[in-house]
mmCIF file of C-alpha atoms and ligand atoms in Angstrom:
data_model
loop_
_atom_site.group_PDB
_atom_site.id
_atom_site.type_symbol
_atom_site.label_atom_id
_atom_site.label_comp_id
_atom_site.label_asym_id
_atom_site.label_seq_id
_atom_site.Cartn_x
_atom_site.Cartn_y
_atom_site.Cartn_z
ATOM 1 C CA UNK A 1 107.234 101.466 99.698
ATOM 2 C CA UNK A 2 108.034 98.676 97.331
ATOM 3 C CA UNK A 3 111.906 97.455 96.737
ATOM 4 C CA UNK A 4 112.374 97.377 93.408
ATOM 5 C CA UNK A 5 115.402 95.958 90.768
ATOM 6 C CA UNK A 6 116.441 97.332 87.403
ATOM 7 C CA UNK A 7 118.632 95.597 85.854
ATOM 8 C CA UNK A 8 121.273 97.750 83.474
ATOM 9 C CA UNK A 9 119.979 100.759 85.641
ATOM 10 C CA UNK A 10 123.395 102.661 85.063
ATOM 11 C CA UNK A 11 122.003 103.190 81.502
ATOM 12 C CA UNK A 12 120.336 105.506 80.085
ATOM 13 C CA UNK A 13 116.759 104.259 79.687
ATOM 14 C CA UNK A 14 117.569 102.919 83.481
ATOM 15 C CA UNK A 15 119.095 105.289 85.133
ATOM 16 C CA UNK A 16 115.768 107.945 84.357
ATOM 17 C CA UNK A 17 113.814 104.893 85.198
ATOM 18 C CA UNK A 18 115.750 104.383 88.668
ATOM 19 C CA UNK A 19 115.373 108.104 89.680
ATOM 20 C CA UNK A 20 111.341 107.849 88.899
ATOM 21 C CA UNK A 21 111.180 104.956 91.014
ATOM 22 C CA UNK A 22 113.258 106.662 93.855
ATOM 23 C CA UNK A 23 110.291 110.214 93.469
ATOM 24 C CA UNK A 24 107.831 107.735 93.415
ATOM 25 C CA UNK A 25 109.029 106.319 97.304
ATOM 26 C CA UNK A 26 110.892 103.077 96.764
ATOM 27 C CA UNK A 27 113.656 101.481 97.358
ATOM 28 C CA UNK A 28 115.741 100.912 94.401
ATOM 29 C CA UNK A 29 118.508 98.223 93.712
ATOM 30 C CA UNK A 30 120.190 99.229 90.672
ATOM 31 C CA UNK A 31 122.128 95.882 88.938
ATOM 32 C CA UNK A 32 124.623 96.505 86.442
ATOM 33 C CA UNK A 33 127.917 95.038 84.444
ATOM 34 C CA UNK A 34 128.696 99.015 83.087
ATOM 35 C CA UNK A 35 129.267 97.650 79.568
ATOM 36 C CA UNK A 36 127.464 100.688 78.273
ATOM 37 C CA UNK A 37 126.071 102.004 81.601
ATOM 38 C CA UNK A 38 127.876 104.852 83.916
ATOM 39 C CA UNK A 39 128.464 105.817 87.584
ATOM 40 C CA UNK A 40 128.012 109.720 86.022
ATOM 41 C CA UNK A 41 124.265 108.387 84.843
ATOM 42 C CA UNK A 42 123.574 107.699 88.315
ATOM 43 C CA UNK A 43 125.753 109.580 90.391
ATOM 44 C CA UNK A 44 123.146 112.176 91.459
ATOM 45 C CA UNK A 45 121.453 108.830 93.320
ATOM 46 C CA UNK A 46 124.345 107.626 94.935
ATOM 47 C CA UNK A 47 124.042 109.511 98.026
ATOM 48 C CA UNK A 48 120.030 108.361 98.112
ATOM 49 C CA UNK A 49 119.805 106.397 101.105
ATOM 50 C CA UNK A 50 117.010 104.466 99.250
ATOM 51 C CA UNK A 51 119.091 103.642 96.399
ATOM 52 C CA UNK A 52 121.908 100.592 96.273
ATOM 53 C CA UNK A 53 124.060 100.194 93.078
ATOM 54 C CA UNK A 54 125.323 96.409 92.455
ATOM 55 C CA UNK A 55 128.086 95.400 89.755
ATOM 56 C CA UNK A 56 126.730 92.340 88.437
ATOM 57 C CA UNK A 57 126.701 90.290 85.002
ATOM 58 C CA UNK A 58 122.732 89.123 84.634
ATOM 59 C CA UNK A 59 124.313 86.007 82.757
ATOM 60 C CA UNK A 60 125.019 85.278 86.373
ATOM 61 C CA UNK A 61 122.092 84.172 88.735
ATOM 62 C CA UNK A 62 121.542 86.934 91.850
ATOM 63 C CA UNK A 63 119.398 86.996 94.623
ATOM 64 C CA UNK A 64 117.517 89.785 96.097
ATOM 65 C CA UNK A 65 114.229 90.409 98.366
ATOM 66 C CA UNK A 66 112.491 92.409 95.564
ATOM 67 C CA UNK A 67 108.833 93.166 94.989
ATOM 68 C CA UNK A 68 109.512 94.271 91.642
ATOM 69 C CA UNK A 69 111.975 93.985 89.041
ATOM 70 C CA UNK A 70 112.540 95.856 85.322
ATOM 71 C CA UNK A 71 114.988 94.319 83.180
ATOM 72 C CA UNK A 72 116.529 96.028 81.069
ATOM 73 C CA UNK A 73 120.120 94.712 81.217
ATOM 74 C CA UNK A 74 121.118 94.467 77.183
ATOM 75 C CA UNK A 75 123.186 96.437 74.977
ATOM 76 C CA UNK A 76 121.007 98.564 72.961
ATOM 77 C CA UNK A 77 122.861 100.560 69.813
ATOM 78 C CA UNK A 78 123.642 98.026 66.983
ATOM 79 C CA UNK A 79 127.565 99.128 67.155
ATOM 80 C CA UNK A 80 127.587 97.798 70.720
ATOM 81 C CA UNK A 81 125.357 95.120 71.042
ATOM 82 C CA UNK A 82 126.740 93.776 67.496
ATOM 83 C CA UNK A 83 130.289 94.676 69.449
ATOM 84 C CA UNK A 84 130.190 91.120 71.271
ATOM 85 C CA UNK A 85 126.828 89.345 69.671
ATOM 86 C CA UNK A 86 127.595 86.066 71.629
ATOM 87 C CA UNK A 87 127.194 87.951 75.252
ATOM 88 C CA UNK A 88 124.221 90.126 73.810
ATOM 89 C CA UNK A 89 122.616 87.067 73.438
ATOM 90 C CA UNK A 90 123.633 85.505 76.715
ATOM 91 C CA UNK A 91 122.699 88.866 78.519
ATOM 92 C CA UNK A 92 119.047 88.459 76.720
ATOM 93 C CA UNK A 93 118.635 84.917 77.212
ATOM 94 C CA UNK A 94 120.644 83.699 80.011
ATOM 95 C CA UNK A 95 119.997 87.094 81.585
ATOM 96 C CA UNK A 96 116.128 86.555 81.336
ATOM 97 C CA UNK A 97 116.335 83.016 82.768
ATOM 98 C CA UNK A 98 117.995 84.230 85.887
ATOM 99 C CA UNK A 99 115.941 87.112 86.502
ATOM 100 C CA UNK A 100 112.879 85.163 85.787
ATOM 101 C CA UNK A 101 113.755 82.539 88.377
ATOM 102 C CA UNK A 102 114.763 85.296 90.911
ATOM 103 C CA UNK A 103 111.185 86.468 90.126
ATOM 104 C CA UNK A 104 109.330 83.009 90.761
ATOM 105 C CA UNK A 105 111.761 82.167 93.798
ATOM 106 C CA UNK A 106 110.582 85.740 95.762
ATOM 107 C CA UNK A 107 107.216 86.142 93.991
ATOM 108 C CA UNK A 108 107.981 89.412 92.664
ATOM 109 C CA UNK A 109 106.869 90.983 89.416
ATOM 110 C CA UNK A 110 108.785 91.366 86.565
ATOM 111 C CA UNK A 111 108.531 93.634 83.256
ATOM 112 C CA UNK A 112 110.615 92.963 80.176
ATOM 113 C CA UNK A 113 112.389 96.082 78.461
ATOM 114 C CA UNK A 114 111.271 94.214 74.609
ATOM 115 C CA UNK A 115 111.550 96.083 71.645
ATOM 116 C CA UNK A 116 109.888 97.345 67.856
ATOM 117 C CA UNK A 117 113.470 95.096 66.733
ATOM 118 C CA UNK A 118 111.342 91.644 67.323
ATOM 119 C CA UNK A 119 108.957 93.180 64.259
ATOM 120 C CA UNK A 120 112.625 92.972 61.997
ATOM 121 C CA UNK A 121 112.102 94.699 58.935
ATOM 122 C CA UNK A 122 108.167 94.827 59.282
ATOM 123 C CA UNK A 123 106.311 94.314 56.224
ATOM 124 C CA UNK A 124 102.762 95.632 58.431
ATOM 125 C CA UNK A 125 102.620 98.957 59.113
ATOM 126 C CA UNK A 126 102.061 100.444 61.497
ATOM 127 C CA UNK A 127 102.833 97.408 63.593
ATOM 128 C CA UNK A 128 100.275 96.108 66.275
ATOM 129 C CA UNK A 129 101.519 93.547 69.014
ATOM 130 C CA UNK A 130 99.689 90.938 66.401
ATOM 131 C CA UNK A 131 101.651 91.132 64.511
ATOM 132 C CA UNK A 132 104.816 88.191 64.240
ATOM 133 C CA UNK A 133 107.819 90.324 62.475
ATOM 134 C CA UNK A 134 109.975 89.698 60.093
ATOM 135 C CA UNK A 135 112.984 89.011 61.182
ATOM 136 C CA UNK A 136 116.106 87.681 59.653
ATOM 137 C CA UNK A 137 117.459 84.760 62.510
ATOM 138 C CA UNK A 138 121.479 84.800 60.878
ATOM 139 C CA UNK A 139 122.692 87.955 60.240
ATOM 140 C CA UNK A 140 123.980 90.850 61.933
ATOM 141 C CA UNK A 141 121.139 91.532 63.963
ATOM 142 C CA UNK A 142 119.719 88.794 64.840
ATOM 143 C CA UNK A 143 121.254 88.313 68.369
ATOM 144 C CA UNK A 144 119.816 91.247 69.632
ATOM 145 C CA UNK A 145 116.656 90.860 67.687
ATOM 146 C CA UNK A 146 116.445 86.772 68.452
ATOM 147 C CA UNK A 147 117.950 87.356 71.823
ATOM 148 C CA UNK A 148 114.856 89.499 72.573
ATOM 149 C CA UNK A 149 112.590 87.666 70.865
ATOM 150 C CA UNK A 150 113.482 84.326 72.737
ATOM 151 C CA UNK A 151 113.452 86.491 75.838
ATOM 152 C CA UNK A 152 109.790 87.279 75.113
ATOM 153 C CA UNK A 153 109.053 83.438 74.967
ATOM 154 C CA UNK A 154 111.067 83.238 78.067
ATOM 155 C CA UNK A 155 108.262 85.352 80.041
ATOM 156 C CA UNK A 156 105.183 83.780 78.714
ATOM 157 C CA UNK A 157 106.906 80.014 79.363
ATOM 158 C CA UNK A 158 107.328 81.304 83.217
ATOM 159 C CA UNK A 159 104.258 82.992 83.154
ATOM 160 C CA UNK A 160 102.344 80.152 81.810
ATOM 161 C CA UNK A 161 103.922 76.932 83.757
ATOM 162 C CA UNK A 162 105.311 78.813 86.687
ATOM 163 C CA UNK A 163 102.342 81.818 86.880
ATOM 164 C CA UNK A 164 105.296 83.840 87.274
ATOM 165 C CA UNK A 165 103.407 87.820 86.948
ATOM 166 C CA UNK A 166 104.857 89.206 83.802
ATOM 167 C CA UNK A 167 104.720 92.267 81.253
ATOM 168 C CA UNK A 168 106.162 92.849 78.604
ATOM 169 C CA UNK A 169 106.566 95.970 76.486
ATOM 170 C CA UNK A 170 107.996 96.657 73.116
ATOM 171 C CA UNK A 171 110.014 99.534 73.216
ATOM 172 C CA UNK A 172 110.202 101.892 69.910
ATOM 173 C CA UNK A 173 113.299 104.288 69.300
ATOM 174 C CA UNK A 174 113.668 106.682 72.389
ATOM 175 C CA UNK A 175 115.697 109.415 72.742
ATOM 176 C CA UNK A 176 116.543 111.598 75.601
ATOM 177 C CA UNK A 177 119.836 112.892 77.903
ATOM 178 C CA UNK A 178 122.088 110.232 79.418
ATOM 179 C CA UNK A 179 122.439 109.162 75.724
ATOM 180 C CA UNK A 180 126.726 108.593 75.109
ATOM 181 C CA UNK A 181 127.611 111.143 73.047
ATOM 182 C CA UNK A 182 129.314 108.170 71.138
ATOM 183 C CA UNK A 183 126.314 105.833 71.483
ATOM 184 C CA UNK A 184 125.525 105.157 68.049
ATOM 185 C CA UNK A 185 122.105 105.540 66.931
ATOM 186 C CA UNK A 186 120.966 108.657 65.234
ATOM 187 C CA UNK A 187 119.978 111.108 67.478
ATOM 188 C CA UNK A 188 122.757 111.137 69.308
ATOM 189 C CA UNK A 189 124.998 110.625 66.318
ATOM 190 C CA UNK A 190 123.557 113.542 64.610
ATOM 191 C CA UNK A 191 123.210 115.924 67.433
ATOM 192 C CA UNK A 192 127.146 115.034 68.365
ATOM 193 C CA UNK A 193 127.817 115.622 64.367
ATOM 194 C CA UNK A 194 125.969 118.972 64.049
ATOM 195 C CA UNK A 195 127.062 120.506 67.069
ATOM 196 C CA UNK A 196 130.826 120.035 66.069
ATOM 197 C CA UNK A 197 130.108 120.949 62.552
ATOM 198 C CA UNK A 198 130.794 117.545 61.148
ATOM 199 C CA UNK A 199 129.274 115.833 57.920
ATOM 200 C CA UNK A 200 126.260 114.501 59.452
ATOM 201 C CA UNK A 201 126.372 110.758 58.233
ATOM 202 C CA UNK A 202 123.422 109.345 56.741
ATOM 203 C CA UNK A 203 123.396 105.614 56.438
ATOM 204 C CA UNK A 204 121.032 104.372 52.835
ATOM 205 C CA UNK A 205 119.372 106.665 51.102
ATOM 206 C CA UNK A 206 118.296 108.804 54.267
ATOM 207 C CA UNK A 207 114.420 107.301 53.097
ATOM 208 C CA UNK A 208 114.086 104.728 55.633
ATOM 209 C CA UNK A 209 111.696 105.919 58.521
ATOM 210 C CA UNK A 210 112.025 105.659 62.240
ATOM 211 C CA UNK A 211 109.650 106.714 65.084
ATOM 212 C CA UNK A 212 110.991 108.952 67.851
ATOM 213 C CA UNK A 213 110.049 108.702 71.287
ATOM 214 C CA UNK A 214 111.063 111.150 74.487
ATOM 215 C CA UNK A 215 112.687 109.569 77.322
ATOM 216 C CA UNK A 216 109.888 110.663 79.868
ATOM 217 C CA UNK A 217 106.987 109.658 78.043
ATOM 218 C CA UNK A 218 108.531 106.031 78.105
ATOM 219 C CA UNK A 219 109.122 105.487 81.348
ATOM 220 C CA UNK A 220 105.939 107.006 82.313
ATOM 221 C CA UNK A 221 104.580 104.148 80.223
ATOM 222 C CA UNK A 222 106.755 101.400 81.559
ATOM 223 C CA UNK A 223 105.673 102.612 85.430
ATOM 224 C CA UNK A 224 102.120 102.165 83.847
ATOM 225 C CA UNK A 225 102.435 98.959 82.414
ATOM 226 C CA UNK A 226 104.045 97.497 85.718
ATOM 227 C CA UNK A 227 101.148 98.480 87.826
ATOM 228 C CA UNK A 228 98.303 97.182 85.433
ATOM 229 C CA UNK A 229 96.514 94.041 86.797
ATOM 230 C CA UNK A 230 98.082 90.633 87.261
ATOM 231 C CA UNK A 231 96.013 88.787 84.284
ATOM 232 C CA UNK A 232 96.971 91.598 81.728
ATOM 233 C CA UNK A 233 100.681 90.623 80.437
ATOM 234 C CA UNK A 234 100.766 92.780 77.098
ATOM 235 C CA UNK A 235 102.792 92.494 75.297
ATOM 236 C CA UNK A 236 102.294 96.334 74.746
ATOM 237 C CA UNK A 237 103.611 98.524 72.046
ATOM 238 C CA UNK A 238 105.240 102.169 74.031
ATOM 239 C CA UNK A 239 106.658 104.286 71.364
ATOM 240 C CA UNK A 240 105.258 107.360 69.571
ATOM 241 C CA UNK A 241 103.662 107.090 66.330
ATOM 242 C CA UNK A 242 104.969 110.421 64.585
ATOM 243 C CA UNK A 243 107.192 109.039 62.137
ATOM 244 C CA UNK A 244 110.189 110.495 59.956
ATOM 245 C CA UNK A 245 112.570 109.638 57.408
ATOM 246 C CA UNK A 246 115.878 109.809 58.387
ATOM 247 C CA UNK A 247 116.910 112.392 56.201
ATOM 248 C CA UNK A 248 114.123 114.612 57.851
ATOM 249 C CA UNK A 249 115.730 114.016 61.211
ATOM 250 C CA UNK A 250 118.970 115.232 59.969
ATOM 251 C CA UNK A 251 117.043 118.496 58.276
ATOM 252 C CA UNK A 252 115.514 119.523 61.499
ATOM 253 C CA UNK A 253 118.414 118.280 63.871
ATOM 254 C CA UNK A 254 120.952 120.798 61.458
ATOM 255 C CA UNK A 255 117.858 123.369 61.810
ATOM 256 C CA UNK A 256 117.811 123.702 65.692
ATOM 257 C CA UNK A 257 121.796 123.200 66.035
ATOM 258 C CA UNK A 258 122.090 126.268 63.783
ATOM 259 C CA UNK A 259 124.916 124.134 62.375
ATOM 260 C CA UNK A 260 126.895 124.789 59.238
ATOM 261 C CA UNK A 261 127.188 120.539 59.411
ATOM 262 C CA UNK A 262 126.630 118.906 55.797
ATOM 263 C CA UNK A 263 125.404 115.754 54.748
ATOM 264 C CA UNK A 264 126.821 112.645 53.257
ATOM 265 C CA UNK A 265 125.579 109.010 52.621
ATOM 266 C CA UNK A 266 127.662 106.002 53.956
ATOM 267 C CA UNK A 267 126.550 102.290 53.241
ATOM 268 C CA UNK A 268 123.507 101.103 54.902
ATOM 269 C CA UNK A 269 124.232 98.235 57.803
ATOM 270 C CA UNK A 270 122.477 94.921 56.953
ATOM 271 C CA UNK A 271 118.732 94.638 57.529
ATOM 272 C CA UNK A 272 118.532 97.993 58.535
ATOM 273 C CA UNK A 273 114.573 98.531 58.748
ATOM 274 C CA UNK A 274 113.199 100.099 55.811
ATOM 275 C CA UNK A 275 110.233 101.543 58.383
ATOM 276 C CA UNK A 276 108.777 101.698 61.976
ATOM 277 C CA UNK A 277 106.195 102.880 63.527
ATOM 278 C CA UNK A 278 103.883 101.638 66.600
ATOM 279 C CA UNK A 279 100.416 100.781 66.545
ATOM 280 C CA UNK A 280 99.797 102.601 69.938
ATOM 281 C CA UNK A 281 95.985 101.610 70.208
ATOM 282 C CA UNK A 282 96.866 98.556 73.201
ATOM 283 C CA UNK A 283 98.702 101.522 75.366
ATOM 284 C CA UNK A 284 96.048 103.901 74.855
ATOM 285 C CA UNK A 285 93.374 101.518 75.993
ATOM 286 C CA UNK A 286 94.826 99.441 78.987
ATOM 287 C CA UNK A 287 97.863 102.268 80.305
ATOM 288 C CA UNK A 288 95.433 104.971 79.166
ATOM 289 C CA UNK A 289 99.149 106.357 77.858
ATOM 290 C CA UNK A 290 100.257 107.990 74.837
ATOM 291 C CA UNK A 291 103.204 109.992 73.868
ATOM 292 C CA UNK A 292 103.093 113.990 75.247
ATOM 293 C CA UNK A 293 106.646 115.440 73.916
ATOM 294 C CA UNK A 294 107.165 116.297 70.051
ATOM 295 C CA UNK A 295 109.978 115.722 68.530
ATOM 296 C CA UNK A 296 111.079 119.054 68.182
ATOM 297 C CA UNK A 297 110.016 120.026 71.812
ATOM 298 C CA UNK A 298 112.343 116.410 72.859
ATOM 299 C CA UNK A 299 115.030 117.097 70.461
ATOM 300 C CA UNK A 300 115.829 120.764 71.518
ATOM 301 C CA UNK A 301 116.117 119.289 75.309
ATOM 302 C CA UNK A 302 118.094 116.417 74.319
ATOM 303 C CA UNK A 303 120.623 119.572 72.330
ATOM 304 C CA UNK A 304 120.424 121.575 75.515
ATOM 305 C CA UNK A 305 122.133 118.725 77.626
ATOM 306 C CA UNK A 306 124.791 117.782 74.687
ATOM 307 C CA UNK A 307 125.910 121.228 74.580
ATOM 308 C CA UNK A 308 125.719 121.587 78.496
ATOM 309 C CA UNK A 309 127.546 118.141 79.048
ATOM 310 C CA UNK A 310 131.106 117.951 79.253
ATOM 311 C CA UNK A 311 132.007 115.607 76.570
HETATM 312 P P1 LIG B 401 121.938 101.216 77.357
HETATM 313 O O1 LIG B 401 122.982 100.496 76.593
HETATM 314 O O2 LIG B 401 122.154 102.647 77.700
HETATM 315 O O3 LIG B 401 121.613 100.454 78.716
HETATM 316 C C1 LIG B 401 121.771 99.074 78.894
HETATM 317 C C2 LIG B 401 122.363 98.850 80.278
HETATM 318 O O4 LIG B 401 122.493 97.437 80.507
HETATM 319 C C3 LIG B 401 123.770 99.439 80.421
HETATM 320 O O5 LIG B 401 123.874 100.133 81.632
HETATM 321 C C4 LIG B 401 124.678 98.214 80.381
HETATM 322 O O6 LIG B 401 125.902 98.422 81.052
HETATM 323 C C5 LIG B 401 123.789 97.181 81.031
HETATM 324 N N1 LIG B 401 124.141 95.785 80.689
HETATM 325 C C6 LIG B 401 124.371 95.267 79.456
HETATM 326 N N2 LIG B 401 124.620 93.967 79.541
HETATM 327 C C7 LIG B 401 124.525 93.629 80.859
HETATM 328 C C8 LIG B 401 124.685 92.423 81.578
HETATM 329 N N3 LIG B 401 124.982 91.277 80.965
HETATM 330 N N4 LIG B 401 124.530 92.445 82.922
HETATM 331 C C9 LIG B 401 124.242 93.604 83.571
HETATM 332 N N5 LIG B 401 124.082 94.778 82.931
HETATM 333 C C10 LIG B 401 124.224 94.794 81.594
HETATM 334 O O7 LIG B 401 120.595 101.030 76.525
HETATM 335 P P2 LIG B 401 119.156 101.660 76.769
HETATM 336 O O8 LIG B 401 118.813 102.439 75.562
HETATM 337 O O9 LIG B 401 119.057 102.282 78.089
HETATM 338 O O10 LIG B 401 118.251 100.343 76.733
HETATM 339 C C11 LIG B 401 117.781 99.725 77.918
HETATM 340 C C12 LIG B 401 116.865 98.556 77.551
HETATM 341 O O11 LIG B 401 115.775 99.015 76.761
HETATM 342 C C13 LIG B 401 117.571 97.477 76.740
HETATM 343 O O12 LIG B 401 117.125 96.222 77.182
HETATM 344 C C14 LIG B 401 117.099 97.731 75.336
HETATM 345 O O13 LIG B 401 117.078 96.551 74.563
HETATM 346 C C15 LIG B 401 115.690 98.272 75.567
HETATM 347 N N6 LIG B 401 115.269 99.124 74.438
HETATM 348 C C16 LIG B 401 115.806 100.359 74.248
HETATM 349 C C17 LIG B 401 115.403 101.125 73.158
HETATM 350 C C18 LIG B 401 115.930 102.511 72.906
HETATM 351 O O14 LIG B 401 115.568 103.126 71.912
HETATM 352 N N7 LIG B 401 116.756 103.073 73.760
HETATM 353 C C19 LIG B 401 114.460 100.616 72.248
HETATM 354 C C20 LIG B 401 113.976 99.326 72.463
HETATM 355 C C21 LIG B 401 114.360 98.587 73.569
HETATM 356 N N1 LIG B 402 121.541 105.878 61.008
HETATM 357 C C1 LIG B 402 122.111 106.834 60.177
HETATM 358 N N2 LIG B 402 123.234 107.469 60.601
HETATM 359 C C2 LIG B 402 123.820 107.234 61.800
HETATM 360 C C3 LIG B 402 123.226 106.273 62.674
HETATM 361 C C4 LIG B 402 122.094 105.606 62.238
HETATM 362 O O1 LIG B 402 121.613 107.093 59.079
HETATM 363 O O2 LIG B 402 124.842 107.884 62.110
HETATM 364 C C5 LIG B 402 120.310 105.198 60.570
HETATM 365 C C6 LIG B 402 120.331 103.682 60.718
HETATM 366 O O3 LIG B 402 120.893 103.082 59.561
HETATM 367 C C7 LIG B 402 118.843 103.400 60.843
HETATM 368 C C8 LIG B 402 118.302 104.620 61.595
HETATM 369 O O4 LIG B 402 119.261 105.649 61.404
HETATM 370 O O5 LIG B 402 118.222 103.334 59.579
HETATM 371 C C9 LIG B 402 118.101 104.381 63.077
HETATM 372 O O6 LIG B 402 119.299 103.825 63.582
HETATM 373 P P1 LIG B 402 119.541 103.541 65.119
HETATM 374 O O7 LIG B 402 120.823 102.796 65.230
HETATM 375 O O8 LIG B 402 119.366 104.799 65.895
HETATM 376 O O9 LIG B 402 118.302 102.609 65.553
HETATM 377 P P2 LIG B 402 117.702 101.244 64.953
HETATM 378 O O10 LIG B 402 118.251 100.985 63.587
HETATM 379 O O11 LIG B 402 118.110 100.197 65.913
HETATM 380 O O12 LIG B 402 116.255 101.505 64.897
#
């Protein structure tokens, strides 16, 4: 049994990750400021005598016995992590310095939750970990996209001049229940839209492509990643390479809502992406992972728990 911290494990990528952890036999320590996390994500562990929920800002230091530790405290949906920029970048930064030194103090390992944003608005495609992005350092995304860049420099500065054990994987769009219903990004936006008949809001030209991934095949990749050997860091790609257009995703979404929702265009944010899609090859050698759930097959799960879920 290992004793494990995630960090921003009352959200939605974290609280799936924290129940894994707790089937898998370990003891879990769940950190988080609920900015966009829940007690309902998590409230099915609470009574889990190997599970411990803590309500703590990771721009703070903390201190822990841990063997492990995933962090993936950080705002993730532009609306809030754009809500506040200067603490999304504290939370990234700040947030990776203290849970970096927690890791060198108690010699445990530590995997950063990265992301396909440090690629910007990639002008590669598909995009390998080679690959340095393009990414615009003053506008509106930048302190997420910086903040997780720097955060990546962060972990190989420890790793190199402290031998802190790191990994570090690049997370592309996931999907999945837990989602808010008012969240922000797309799925969840359109899913919410269609199943109230609403306009389903298209931001651009609907032309811009994303790549979808299912909740469980990601953290069955992050679980991977953490147990590879010490001297391989990554930084790996974890995303599924089937790749739409946005206006596709709307298409099928209104297709298996049976909605009567139309669509209409609305101005697209700054530096939106114009594509995305992960080079997967890394994974597929040294996890021996790739993606298992279609989009369809994810998407009509993800609609199952909207309509179930009391929102
Ligand atoms: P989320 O917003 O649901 O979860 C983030 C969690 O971190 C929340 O519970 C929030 O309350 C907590 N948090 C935020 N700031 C904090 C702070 N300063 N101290 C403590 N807790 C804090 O987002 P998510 O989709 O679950 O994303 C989790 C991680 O994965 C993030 O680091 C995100 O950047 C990364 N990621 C997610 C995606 C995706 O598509 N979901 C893609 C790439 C990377
Ligand atoms: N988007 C959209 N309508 C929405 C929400 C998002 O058209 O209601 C677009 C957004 O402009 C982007 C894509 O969908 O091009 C994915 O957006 P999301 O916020 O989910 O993720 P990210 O841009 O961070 O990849």
């Amino acid at each position: 049994m290992k004793r494990i911290l995630v960090t921003g494990g009352a959200g939605f990528i974290g609280s799936h990750l924290c129940a894994r952890l707790i089937e898998d036999g370990n003891d879990v320590i769940c950190l988080d400021n609920f900015f966009t996390g829940t007690k309902e994500n998590i409230i099915q562990l609470m009574d889990n005598h190997h599970f411990e929920l803590v309500r703590h800002d990771i721009i703070e230091p903390y201190r822990a016995e841990v063997d492990e530790i995933y962090n993936l405290a950080c705002p993730a949906s532009p609306i809030y992590y754009q809500h506040d920029a200067i603490q999304t970048i504290r939370t990234s930064v700040m947030g990776a310095i203290n849970m970096l030194g927690l890791a060198k103090r108690v010699h445990a390992k530590i995997l950063q939750a990265s992301t396909s944003e440090v690629y910007g608005d990639p002008s590669i495609h598909p995009q390998p970990e080679s690959y340095w992005g393009n990414v615009n350092p003053i506008g509106m995304r930048s302190c997420y996209d910086e903040g997780k860049r720097c955060a990546e420099t962060l972990f190989m500065d420890y790793h190199r001049m402290n031998k802190v054990r790191i990994k570090i994987i690049r997370i592309f769009n996931t999907y999945g229940s837990r989602m808010l219903p008012n969240d922000g990004r797309v799925i969840s936006n359109f899913i919410m839209q269609a199943l109230y008949n609403e306009d389903l809001t298209i931001f651009g030209t609907g032309q811009q492509t994303r790549s979808f991934q299912y909740i469980d095949d990601l953290i069955e990749g992050m679980v991977r990643m953490m147990n590879t050997e010490d001297d391989f860091t990554g930084p790996v790609n974890i995303g599924n390479p089937q790749e739409f257009t946005i206006r596709q995703i709307a298409d099928i979404i209104i297709k298996l809502t049976g909605s009567k929702s139309k669509i209409v265009y609305k101005q697209l944010p700054m530096d939106d992406p114009q594509q995305r899609q992960p080079d997967i090859t890394l994974a597929k050698e040294k996890l021996h992972w790739e993606p298992t759930v279609n989009l369809e097959q994810g998407l009509k799960s993800m609609i199952d728990y909207f309509r179930k879920a009391e929102f």
